Amino acid sequence: MSLVKIAVLDMNNNHANEGMRCILHTIRNVQGSNQLADLNTELDFDVYDVRANNEIPDLSYDVYISSGGPGSPMASSDAWEASYFSLIDQIFAWNRTNERKKFVFLICHSFQLVVRHLELGTLSRRKSTSFGIFPVHKTEEGDSEELLEGLPDPFYAVDSRDYQITEPDAERMTELGAEILCLEKIRPHVPLDRAVMSMRFSPEMIGTQFHPEADNEGMLRYFMQPEKRNHIVSNFGQEKYDDMVAYLQDPDKIALTASVILPGFLQQAIRTLSPELIME
């Protein structure tokens, strides 16, 4: 029996959110799937509170999922930051020299941090907060990305951010072998660069600016809470709230995205790490 170990990096800094619930729910669904039994594989995971407690996993894990989180992704003197980037560098180094690879998925805040660390693009504060459920458009490279094959173009995802990645450094991306997979919604009336919404950093590491973990049922419960509803209406308007509720009830919007990307990433990693498939 093979064991695949997952480290979940909680980047929420003690702020309550739905993202961690959704990530753990996805892991548990894959944990209970028939695929693991077919591959004679077990799945185990641990959670590390990175920003609040400076908890950083070691290199004994096979898969790392780093969550979104509130606050600024700009450079800081926080104790966890150097340790976090050291882990990312160690994973890259490991994958260059070892046959059994380590897989990484970066979400929102984590995505911004790693793009900044690797100097792959410009990280800046948006003119206004992006909050809602929006179309995400595939690039030419995104059209051939295995993890996006089950999604239309555009597909829909939860977006919640005050920062963005623009002006990708083509020379640096070529040096690392990175590819842009998705861009934000088309805005012909806005004379600004479209933000990068997803990037494959390497064959084993991928990240999204949006929240692929967000599920429709949990998010709908969350937004139906009176205090959350009032907050959204007060800050973004009734129309924005009504649109979000409608999209959360549509099985072809974020429910589809949640069923494809993060589960697909885990299944892809498990297949690659399966001893039966490695022997073949």
XYZ file of C-alpha atoms in Angstrom:
280
model
C 0.000 0.000 0.000
C 1.428 3.359 -1.083
C 0.945 6.524 0.985
C 0.620 9.993 -0.568
C 1.110 12.754 2.007
C -0.406 16.229 1.577
C 0.613 19.400 3.395
C -2.097 22.086 3.438
C -0.597 25.529 4.035
C -3.177 27.768 5.719
C -2.349 31.356 4.698
C -5.420 32.983 6.260
C -3.657 34.427 9.322
C -6.468 33.382 11.692
C -9.211 34.979 9.561
C -12.363 32.859 9.246
C -13.103 31.869 5.654
C -14.657 29.240 3.417
C -11.496 28.469 1.461
C -9.921 26.103 3.963
C -13.180 24.209 4.407
C -13.421 23.777 0.643
C -9.807 22.608 0.298
C -10.187 20.003 3.047
C -13.545 18.904 1.636
C -11.906 18.316 -1.760
C -9.082 16.292 -0.193
C -11.515 14.151 1.785
C -13.603 13.492 -1.334
C -10.532 12.276 -3.200
C -9.458 10.375 -0.070
C -12.683 8.385 -0.208
C -12.692 7.806 -3.964
C -12.434 4.453 -5.715
C -9.338 5.641 -7.549
C -7.183 5.302 -4.438
C -8.300 1.727 -3.870
C -7.667 0.882 -7.522
C -4.129 2.265 -7.244
C -3.518 0.600 -3.856
C -2.869 4.074 -2.431
C -3.792 5.870 0.790
C -4.021 9.633 1.253
C -3.115 11.528 4.418
C -2.858 15.253 5.124
C -1.673 17.749 7.736
C -2.529 21.451 8.062
C 0.128 24.095 8.755
C -0.790 27.555 10.042
C 1.853 29.496 8.134
C 1.192 33.186 8.708
C -0.236 33.113 12.237
C 2.120 30.530 13.776
C 5.043 30.379 11.324
C 4.396 26.667 10.756
C 6.200 25.407 7.646
C 6.149 21.766 6.499
C 9.329 19.903 5.672
C 10.096 18.002 2.484
C 8.541 14.728 3.636
C 5.268 15.507 1.796
C 4.352 14.591 -1.764
C 1.760 17.325 -2.376
C 1.522 20.908 -1.092
C -1.644 23.015 -1.357
C -1.149 26.643 -0.317
C -4.360 28.570 0.334
C -5.556 32.060 -0.349
C -5.697 34.601 2.429
C -6.384 38.216 3.288
C -3.868 41.027 3.511
C -1.011 42.271 1.394
C 1.224 39.922 -0.642
C 3.876 42.632 -0.897
C 7.307 42.063 0.650
C 7.322 42.124 4.441
C 9.577 41.352 7.389
C 7.153 38.754 8.798
C 9.012 35.737 10.166
C 7.094 33.212 8.063
C 7.882 34.799 4.696
C 11.529 33.758 4.369
C 10.673 30.237 5.566
C 7.802 29.983 3.075
C 9.958 31.010 0.128
C 12.718 28.684 1.306
C 10.228 25.811 1.087
C 9.258 26.806 -2.467
C 12.938 26.937 -3.480
C 13.615 23.566 -1.832
C 10.726 21.970 -3.756
C 12.055 23.318 -7.061
C 15.519 21.990 -6.193
C 14.097 18.599 -5.170
C 12.196 18.219 -8.417
C 15.308 18.962 -10.475
C 17.221 16.043 -8.955
C 14.706 13.431 -7.789
C 12.586 10.948 -9.732
C 9.668 11.056 -7.262
C 8.406 14.607 -7.707
C 6.619 16.937 -5.292
C 3.453 18.678 -6.505
C 2.307 22.183 -5.544
C -0.970 24.072 -5.986
C -0.986 27.804 -5.149
C -4.238 29.722 -4.599
C -4.795 33.515 -4.778
C -2.571 35.046 -2.058
C -0.067 32.185 -2.374
C -0.063 32.556 -6.159
C 0.772 36.259 -5.866
C 3.545 35.582 -3.348
C 5.279 32.988 -5.507
C 5.008 35.044 -8.714
C 6.673 37.903 -6.811
C 9.326 35.610 -5.338
C 10.201 34.114 -8.736
C 10.074 37.558 -10.420
C 7.704 36.345 -13.110
C 5.497 39.435 -13.294
C 4.497 42.722 -11.696
C 2.547 42.530 -8.446
C 0.500 45.655 -7.747
C -2.569 46.879 -5.937
C -5.713 47.085 -8.047
C -7.527 50.383 -8.499
C -10.552 48.695 -6.914
C -11.326 45.365 -5.268
C -12.263 42.494 -7.566
C -15.005 40.570 -5.829
C -17.535 38.209 -7.344
C -17.936 35.344 -9.776
C -16.360 36.209 -13.116
C -15.465 34.587 -16.434
C -11.877 33.381 -16.732
C -10.407 33.101 -20.233
C -7.924 30.447 -21.319
C -4.788 31.367 -23.234
C -3.441 29.247 -26.088
C -1.342 27.361 -23.510
C -4.412 27.020 -21.294
C -6.281 25.325 -24.130
C -3.809 22.432 -23.956
C -3.553 22.330 -20.134
C -4.776 18.946 -18.864
C -6.275 20.393 -15.661
C -8.504 22.752 -17.664
C -9.711 20.245 -20.265
C -13.059 19.723 -18.535
C -13.923 23.428 -18.557
C -15.386 25.665 -21.286
C -13.743 28.883 -22.435
C -14.462 31.043 -20.618
C -15.243 29.254 -17.365
C -16.423 30.867 -14.126
C -14.640 31.205 -10.796
C -14.749 33.089 -7.504
C -12.439 36.104 -7.543
C -11.660 38.064 -4.363
C -8.557 40.274 -4.370
C -7.093 43.715 -3.941
C -3.880 42.861 -5.810
C -3.020 41.565 -9.263
C -0.277 40.127 -11.442
C 0.336 41.936 -14.749
C 3.254 42.525 -17.140
C 4.629 38.971 -17.125
C 8.384 38.800 -17.696
C 8.681 36.753 -20.890
C 12.436 36.187 -20.538
C 12.133 35.012 -16.941
C 9.172 32.767 -17.827
C 11.152 31.152 -20.631
C 14.074 30.630 -18.252
C 11.868 28.732 -15.779
C 9.628 27.093 -18.368
C 6.529 28.815 -16.947
C 3.332 29.350 -18.949
C 0.328 31.638 -18.528
C -2.838 29.549 -18.673
C -5.630 32.079 -18.041
C -6.373 35.808 -18.061
C -9.113 37.794 -16.357
C -12.356 38.834 -18.044
C -12.178 40.849 -21.258
C -12.794 44.541 -20.549
C -12.655 46.471 -23.859
C -13.783 49.695 -22.157
C -10.993 49.593 -19.547
C -7.510 50.713 -20.768
C -5.644 48.461 -18.328
C -3.705 45.204 -18.652
C -5.704 42.059 -17.996
C -4.447 40.294 -14.890
C -2.904 36.830 -15.027
C -5.401 34.368 -13.555
C -3.455 31.120 -13.753
C 0.101 30.032 -14.392
C 1.939 26.743 -14.635
C 5.309 27.327 -13.005
C 6.665 23.856 -13.799
C 5.309 20.397 -14.668
C 4.677 19.880 -10.933
C 3.656 23.382 -9.769
C 0.571 25.329 -10.816
C -1.281 28.324 -9.379
C -4.492 30.276 -9.790
C -5.386 33.859 -8.924
C -9.015 32.779 -8.542
C -10.409 30.283 -6.021
C -10.845 26.876 -7.718
C -11.726 25.276 -4.370
C -14.921 27.311 -3.887
C -18.020 25.079 -4.026
C -21.533 26.275 -4.720
C -23.352 24.787 -1.718
C -20.981 26.013 0.961
C -20.495 29.406 -0.641
C -24.247 29.847 -1.002
C -24.756 29.090 2.701
C -21.969 31.527 3.507
C -23.385 34.390 1.447
C -26.928 33.819 2.648
C -25.889 34.673 6.208
C -27.433 38.082 7.040
C -24.143 39.693 8.048
C -22.391 38.500 4.860
C -25.307 39.566 2.673
C -25.384 43.013 4.282
C -21.629 43.392 3.882
C -21.744 42.549 0.156
C -24.769 44.758 -0.543
C -23.252 47.667 1.392
C -19.872 47.428 -0.346
C -20.726 46.150 -3.821
C -24.460 46.670 -4.326
C -27.621 44.564 -4.512
C -27.079 43.682 -8.178
C -23.662 42.170 -7.435
C -25.159 40.123 -4.598
C -28.059 38.872 -6.732
C -25.680 37.898 -9.554
C -23.476 35.944 -7.166
C -26.412 34.047 -5.664
C -27.676 33.184 -9.162
C -24.246 31.958 -10.263
C -23.886 29.866 -7.109
C -27.099 28.063 -8.039
C -25.907 27.387 -11.597
C -24.224 23.952 -11.955
C -22.274 25.196 -14.992
C -20.526 28.008 -13.100
C -18.346 27.536 -9.999
C -19.750 24.092 -9.222
C -18.177 22.871 -12.455
C -14.883 24.646 -11.757
C -14.718 23.183 -8.238
C -15.301 19.681 -9.597
C -12.534 19.904 -12.199
C -9.393 21.820 -11.214
C -8.332 20.967 -7.660
C -9.662 17.372 -7.731
C -7.933 16.961 -11.087
C -4.661 18.245 -9.662
C -4.826 15.750 -6.788
C -5.772 12.867 -9.071
C -2.972 13.756 -11.470
C -0.432 13.823 -8.623
C -1.699 10.515 -7.195
C -1.500 8.821 -10.598
C 2.064 10.040 -11.075
C 3.083 8.928 -7.576
C 1.359 5.546 -7.802
C 3.965 2.747 -7.629
C 1.905 0.592 -10.006
C 1.991 3.277 -12.679
C 5.644 4.140 -12.014
C 6.579 0.447 -12.506
C 4.729 0.347 -15.805
